[in-house]
Short mmCIF file of C-alpha atoms and ligand atoms in Angstrom, two decimals:
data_model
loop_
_atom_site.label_atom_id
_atom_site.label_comp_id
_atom_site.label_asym_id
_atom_site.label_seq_id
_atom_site.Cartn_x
_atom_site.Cartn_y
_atom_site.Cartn_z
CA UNK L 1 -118.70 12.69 59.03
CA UNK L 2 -117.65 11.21 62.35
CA UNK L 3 -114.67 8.79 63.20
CA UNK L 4 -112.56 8.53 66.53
CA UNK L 5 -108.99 7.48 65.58
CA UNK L 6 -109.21 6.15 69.16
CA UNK L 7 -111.95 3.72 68.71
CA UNK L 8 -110.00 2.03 65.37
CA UNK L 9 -107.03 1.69 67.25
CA UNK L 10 -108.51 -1.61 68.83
CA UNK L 11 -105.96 -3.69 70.64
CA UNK L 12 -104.80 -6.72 68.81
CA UNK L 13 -106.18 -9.43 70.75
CA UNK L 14 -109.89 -7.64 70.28
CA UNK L 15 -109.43 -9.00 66.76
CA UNK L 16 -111.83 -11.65 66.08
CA UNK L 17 -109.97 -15.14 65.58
CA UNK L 18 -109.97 -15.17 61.55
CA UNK L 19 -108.35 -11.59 62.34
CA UNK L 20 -105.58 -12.86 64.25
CA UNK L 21 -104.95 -15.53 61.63
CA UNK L 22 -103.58 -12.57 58.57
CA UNK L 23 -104.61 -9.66 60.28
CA UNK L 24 -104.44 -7.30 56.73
CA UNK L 25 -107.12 -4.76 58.79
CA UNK L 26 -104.48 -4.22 61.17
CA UNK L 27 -102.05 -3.21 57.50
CA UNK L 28 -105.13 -0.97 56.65
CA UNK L 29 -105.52 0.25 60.33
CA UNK L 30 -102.27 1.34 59.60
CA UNK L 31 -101.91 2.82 56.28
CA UNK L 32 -105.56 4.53 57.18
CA UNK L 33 -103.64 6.30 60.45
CA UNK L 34 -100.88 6.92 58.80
CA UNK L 35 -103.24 8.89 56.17
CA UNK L 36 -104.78 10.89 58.82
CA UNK L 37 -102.02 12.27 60.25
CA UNK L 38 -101.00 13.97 57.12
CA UNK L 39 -104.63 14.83 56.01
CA UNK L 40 -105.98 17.27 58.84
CA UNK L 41 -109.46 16.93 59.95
CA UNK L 42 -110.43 14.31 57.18
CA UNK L 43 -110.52 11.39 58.90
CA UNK L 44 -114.17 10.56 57.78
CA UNK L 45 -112.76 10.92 54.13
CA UNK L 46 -110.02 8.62 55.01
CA UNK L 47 -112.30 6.09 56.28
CA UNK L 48 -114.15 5.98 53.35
CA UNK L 49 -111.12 5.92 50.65
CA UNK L 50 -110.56 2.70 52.87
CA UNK L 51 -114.12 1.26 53.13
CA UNK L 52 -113.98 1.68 49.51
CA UNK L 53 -110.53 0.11 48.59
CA UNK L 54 -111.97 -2.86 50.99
CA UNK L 55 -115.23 -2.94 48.76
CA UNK L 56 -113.64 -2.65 45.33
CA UNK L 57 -115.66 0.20 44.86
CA UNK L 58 -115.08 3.79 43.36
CA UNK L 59 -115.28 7.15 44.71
CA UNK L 60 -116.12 10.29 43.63
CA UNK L 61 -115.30 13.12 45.90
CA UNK L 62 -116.58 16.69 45.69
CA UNK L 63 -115.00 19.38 47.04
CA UNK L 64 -114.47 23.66 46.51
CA UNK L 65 -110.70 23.71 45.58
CA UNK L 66 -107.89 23.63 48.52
CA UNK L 67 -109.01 21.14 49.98
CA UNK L 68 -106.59 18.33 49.37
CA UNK L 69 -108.68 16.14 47.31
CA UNK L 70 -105.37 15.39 45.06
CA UNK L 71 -103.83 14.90 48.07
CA UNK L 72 -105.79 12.53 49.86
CA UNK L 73 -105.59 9.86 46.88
CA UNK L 74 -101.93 10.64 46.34
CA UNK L 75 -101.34 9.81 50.11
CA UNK L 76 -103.24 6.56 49.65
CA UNK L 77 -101.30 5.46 46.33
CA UNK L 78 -98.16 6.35 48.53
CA UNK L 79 -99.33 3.85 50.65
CA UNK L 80 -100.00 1.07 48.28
CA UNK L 81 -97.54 -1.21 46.50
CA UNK L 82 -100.25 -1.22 43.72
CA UNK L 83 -99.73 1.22 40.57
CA UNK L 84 -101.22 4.47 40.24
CA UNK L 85 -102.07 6.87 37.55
CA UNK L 86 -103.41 10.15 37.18
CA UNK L 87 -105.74 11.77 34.70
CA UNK L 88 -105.99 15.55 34.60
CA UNK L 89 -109.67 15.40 32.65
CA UNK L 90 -109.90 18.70 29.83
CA UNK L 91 -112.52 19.43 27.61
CA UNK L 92 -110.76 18.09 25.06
CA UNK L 93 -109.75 14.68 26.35
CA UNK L 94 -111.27 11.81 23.69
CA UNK L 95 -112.37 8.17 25.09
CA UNK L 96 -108.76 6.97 23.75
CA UNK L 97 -107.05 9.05 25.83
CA UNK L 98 -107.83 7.13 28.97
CA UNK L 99 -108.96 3.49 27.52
CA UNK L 100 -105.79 3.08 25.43
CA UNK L 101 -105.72 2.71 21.58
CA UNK L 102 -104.71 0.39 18.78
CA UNK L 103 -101.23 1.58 16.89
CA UNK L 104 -100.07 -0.04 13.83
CA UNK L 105 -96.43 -1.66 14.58
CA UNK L 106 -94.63 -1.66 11.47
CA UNK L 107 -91.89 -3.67 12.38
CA UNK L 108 -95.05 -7.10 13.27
CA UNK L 109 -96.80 -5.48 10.56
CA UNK L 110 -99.86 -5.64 12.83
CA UNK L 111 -102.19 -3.31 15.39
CA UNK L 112 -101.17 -3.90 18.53
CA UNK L 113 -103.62 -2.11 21.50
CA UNK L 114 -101.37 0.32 23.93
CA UNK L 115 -103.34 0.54 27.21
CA UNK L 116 -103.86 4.06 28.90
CA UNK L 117 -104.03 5.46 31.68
CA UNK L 118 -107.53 3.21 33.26
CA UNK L 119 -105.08 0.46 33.40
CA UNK L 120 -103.67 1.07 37.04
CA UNK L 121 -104.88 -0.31 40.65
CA UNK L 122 -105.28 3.27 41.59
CA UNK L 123 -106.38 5.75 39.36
CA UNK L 124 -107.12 9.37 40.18
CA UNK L 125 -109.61 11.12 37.63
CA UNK L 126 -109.31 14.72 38.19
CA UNK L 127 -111.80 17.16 37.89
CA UNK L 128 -113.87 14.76 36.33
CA UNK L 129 -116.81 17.05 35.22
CA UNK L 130 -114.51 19.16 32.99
CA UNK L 131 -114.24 15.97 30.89
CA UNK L 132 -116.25 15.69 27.82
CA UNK L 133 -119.75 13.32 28.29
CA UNK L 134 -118.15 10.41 25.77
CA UNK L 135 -115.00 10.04 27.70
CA UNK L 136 -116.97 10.06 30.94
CA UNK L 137 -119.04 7.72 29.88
CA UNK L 138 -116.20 5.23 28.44
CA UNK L 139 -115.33 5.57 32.11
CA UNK L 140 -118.31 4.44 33.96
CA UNK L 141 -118.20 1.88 31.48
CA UNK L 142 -114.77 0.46 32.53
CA UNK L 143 -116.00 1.16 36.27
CA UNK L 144 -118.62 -0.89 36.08
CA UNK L 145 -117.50 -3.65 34.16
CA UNK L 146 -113.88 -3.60 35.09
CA UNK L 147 -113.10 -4.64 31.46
CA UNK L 148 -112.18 -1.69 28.42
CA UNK L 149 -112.86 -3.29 24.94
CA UNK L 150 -111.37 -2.10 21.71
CA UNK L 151 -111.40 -3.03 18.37
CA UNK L 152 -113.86 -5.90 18.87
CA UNK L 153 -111.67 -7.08 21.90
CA UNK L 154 -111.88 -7.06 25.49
CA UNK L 155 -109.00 -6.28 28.25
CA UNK L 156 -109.43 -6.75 31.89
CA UNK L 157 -108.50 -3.97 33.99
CA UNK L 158 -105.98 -5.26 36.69
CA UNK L 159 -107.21 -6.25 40.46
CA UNK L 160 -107.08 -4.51 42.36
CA UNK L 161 -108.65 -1.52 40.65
CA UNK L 162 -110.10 1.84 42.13
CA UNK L 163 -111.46 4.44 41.09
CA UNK L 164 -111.47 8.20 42.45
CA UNK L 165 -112.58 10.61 40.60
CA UNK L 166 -112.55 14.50 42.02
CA UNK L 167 -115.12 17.31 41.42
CA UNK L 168 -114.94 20.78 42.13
CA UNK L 169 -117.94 21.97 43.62
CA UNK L 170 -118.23 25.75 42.83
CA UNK L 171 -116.93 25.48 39.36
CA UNK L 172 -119.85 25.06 36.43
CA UNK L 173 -119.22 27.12 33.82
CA UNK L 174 -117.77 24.45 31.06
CA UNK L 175 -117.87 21.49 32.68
CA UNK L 176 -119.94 18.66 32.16
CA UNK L 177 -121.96 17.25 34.59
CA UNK L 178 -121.78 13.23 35.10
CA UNK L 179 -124.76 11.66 34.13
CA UNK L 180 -127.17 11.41 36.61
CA UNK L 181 -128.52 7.60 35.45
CA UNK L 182 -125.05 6.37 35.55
CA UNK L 183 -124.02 8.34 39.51
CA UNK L 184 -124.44 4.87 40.96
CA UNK L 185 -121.41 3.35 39.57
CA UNK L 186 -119.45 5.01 42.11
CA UNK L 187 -119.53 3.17 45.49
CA UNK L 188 -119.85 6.56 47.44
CA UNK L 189 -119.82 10.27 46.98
CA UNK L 190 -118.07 11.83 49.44
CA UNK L 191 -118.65 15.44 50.19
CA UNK L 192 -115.91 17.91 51.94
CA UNK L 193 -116.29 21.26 53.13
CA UNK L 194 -113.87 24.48 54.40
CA UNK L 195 -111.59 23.18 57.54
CA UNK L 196 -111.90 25.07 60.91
CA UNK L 197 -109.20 27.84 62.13
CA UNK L 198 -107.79 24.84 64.47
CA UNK L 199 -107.65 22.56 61.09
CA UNK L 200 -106.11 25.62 59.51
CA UNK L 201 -103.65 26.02 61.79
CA UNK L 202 -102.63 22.37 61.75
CA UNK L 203 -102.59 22.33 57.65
CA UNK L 204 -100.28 25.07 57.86
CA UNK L 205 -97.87 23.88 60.32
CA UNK L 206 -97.97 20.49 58.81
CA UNK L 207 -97.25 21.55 54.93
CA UNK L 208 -94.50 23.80 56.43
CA UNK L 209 -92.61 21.06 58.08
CA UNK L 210 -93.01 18.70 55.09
CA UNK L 211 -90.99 21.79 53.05
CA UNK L 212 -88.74 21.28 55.81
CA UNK L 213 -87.96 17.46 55.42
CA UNK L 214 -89.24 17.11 59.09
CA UNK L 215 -92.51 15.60 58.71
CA UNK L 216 -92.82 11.72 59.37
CA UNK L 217 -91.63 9.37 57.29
CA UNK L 218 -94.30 7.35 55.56
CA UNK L 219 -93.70 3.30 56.32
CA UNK L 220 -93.67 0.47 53.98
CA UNK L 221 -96.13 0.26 51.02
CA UNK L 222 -99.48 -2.67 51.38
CA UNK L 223 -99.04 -5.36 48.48
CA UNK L 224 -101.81 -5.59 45.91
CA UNK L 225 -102.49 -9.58 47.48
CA UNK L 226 -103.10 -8.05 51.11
CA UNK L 227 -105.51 -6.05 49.61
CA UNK L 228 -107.19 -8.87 47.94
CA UNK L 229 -107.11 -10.45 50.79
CA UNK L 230 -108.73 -8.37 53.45
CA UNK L 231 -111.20 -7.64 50.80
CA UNK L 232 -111.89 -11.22 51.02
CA UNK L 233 -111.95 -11.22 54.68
CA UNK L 234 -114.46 -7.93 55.17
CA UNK L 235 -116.74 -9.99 53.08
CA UNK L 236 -117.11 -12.41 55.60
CA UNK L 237 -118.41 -9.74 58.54
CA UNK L 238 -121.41 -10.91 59.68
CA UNK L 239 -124.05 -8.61 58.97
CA UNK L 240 -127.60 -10.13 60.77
CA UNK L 241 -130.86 -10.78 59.69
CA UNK L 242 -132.12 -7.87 61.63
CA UNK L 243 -129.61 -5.28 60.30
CA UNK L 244 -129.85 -6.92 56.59
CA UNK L 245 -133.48 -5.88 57.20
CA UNK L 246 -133.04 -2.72 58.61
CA UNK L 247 -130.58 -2.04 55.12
CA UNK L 248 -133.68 -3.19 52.96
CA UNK L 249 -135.88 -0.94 54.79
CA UNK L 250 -133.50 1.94 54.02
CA UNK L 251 -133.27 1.52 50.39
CA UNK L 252 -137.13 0.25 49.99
CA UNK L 253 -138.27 3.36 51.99
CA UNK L 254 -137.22 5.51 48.57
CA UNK L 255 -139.94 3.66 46.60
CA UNK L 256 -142.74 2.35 49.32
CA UNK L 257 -145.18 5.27 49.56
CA UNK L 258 -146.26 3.89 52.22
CA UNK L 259 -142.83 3.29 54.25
CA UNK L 260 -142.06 7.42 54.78
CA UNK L 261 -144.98 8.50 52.52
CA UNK L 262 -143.76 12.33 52.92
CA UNK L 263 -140.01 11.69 51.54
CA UNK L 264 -140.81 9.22 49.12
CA UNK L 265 -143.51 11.91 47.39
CA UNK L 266 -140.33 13.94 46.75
CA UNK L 267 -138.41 11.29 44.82
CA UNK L 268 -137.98 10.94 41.32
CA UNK L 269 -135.64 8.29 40.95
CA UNK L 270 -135.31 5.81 43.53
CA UNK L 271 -132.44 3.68 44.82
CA UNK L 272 -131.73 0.47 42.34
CA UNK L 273 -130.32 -2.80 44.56
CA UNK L 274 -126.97 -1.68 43.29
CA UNK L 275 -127.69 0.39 46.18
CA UNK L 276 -128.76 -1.84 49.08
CA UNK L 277 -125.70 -4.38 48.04
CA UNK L 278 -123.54 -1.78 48.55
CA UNK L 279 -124.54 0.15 51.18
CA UNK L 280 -124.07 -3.55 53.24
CA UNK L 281 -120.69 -4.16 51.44
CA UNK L 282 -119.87 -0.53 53.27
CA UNK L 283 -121.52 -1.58 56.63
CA UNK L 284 -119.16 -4.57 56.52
CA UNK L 285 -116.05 -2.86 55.20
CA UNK L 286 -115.89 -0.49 58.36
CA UNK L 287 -116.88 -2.95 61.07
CA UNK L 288 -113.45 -4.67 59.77
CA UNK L 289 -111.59 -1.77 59.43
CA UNK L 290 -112.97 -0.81 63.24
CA UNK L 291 -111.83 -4.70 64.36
CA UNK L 292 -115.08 -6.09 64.45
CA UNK L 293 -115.91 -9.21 62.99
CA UNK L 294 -119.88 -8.23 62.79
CA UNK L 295 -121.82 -5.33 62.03
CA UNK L 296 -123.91 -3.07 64.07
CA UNK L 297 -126.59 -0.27 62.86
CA UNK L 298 -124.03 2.68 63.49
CA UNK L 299 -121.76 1.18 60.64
CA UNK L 300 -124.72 1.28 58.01
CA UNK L 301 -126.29 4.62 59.40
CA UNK L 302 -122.79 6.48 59.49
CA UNK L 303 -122.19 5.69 55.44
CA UNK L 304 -125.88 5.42 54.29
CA UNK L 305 -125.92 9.29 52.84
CA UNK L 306 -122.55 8.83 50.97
CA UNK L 307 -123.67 5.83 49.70
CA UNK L 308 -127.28 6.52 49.10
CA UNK L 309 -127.60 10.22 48.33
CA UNK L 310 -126.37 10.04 44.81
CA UNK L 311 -128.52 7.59 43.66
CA UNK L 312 -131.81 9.38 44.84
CA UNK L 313 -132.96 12.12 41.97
CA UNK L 314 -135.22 14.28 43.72
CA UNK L 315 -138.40 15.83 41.92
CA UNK L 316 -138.04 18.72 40.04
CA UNK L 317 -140.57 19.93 42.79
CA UNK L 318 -138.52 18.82 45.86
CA UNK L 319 -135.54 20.16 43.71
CA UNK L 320 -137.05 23.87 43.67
CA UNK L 321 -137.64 23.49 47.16
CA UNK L 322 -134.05 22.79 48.18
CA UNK L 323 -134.16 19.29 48.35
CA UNK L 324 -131.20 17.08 47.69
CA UNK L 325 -130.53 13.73 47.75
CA UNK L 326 -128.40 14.03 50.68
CA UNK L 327 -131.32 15.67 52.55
CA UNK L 328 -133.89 13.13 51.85
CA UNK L 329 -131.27 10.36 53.21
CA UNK L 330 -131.10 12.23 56.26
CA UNK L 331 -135.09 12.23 56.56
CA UNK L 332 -135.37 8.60 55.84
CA UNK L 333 -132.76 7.84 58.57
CA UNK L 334 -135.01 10.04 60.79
CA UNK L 335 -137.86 7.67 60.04
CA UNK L 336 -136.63 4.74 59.38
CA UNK L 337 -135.24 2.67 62.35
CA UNK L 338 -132.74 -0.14 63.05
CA UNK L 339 -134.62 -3.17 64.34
N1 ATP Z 27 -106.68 18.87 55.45
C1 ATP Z 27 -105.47 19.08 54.93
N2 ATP Z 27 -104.38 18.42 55.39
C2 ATP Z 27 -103.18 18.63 54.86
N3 ATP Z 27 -102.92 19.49 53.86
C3 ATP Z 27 -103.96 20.18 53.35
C4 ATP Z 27 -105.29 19.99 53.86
N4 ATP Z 27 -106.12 20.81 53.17
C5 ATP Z 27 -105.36 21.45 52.27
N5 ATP Z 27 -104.06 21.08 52.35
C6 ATP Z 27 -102.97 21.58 51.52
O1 ATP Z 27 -103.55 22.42 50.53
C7 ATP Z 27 -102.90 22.29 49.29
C8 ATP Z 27 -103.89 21.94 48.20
O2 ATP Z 27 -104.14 20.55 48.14
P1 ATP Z 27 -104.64 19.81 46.81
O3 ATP Z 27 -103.88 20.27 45.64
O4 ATP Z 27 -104.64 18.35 47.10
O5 ATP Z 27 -106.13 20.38 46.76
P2 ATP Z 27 -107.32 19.99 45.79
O6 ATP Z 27 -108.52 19.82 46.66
O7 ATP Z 27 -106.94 18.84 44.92
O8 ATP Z 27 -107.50 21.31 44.94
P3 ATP Z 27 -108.09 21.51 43.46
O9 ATP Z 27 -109.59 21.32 43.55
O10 ATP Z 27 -107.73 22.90 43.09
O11 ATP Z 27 -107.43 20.48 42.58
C9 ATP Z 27 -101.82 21.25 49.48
O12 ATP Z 27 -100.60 21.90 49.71
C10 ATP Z 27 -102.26 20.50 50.71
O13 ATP Z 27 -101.16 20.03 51.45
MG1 MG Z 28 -106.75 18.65 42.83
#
């Protein structure tokens, strides 16, 4: 995961006109700096947290432990005037638990439905794989359909509202893993890995001067309508014919044997259009977030294998051979080109 601070930090006046008019990217630009300089070494992670706050998508990030996954999201709800909840998921959590229930009020003499936790602009699901497969799945319910319904009625989940849900990757034993069918409700799985001894360094020097009230003060929290708002305005990057093509070509070259014969014989499941919306939703979130007011190939190709990895299920051939889905996104980038 690549992204140079340096290039984001575009000048003002290199915002496109409808920019200049509200200029919420330049909030985000902000709020996504700000992020980085408290989150060593992840500003590819960053990035995407923001691409998918701009999309109104979720995100599931997988990590070993250490790694500041908690910390990443708790940064960005820092940063947000919107309201933010956690769940810790156990094996013992029940659907309830996180949708909200009906209690009987005796003083109306009727049910009235408490909401939980889900109903927050940001919510942080951790460790979702040690939850149990029902409340995972009453979940990616609510993900998808940004509505809970109980007892026979229906409750919209506020707007914004974003998902991130955090996985540890070297823990299996007991956990659950999220089903496979249902991956593609999150926007993007993002994948971290061990910092270097430089990052290490830094982490260390940073967490020790936040102990000692020196670090940086954050600055003011983004309201919930500039959010909505530069959503609305990413929407409107032009992405071209060619490079709308070029996105079809991506996703179509998991089921066209004949597109990248050699990958697409190693694919089980291929990617649904679920997939091709949002991997151009993503292309257009981070030309805005990089001041552009169009789209080139490096924004689609730079987010295609968190966006499209997890919605490829390999053959239990390709599996045995050490295939994943992030490898076979690699190869079809390799064969497929931008126009
Ligand atoms: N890249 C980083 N930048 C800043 N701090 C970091 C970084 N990596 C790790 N840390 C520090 O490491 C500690 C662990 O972070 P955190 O609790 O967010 O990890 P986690 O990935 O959520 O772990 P777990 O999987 O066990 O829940 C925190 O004190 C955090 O500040
Ligand atoms: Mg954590």
């Amino acid at each position: 995961m690549t992204s140079s601070l340096a290039e984001r930090q575009t000048p003002a006046d290199q915002f496109s006109p409808i920019h200049r008019a509200h200029r919420p990217a330049h909030h985000l630009a902000g709020l996504q700096a700000e992020i980085e300089k408290r989150l060593i070494g992840r500003s590819g992670l960053v990035e995407r947290l923001m691409i998918a706050l701009l999309c109104g998508g979720h995100l599931l990030l997988e990590g070993p432990p250490g790694l500041a996954k908690t910390r990443a999201v708790k940064l960005l709800s820092n940063g947000l005037e919107s309201s933010f909840s956690r769940i810790q998921c156990t094996p013992d959590l029940m659907p309830a638990d996180l949708t909200g229930t009906q209690v009987f009020r005796p003083e109306a003499g009727k049910f009235e439905f408490v909401e939980g936790p889900i109903f927050h602009s940001l919510v942080l699901v951790d460790e979702i794989n040690r939850a149990p497969p029902k409340v995972q799945s009453a979940l990616l319910e609510a993900m998808a359909e940004n509505q809970v319904t109980a007892g026979g009625v229906t409750y919209a989940l506020p707007a914004p509202f974003m998902v991130v849900a955090t996985q540890n990757s070297i823990e299996h034993e007991g956990t659950f893993p999220l089903p496979e069918a249902q991956l593609d409700r999150f926007l993007m799985h993002v994948m971290i890995d061990l910092p270097d001894a430089e990052s290490e360094l830094a982490i260390l020097e940073l967490v020790e001067s936040e102990g000692a009230g020196t670090a940086p003060q954050a600055g003011k929290p983004i309201p919930s309508q500039q959010i909505l708002d530069a959503r609305a305005e990413a929407a409107q990057i032009h992405l071209a014919p060619a490079l709308k093509d070029f996105v079809v070509r991506l996703v179509m070259a998991t089921r066209d044997p004949d597109a990248a014969p050699e990958v697409h014989g190693q694919i089980e499941h291929a990617v649904s259009p679920r997939g091709t919306l949002a991997l151009a939703a993503g292309a257009r979130a981070r030309a805005y977030l990089r001041g552009r007011d169009y789209a080139i190939p490096e924004d689609v190709m730079e987010i295609a294998p968190d966006i499209l990895a997890h919605r490829i299920i390999p053959t239990w051939r390709a599996s045995a051979e050490g295939a994943t889905g992030r490898s076979l996104v690699a190869k079809l980038l390799d064969k497929v080109e931008p126009s």
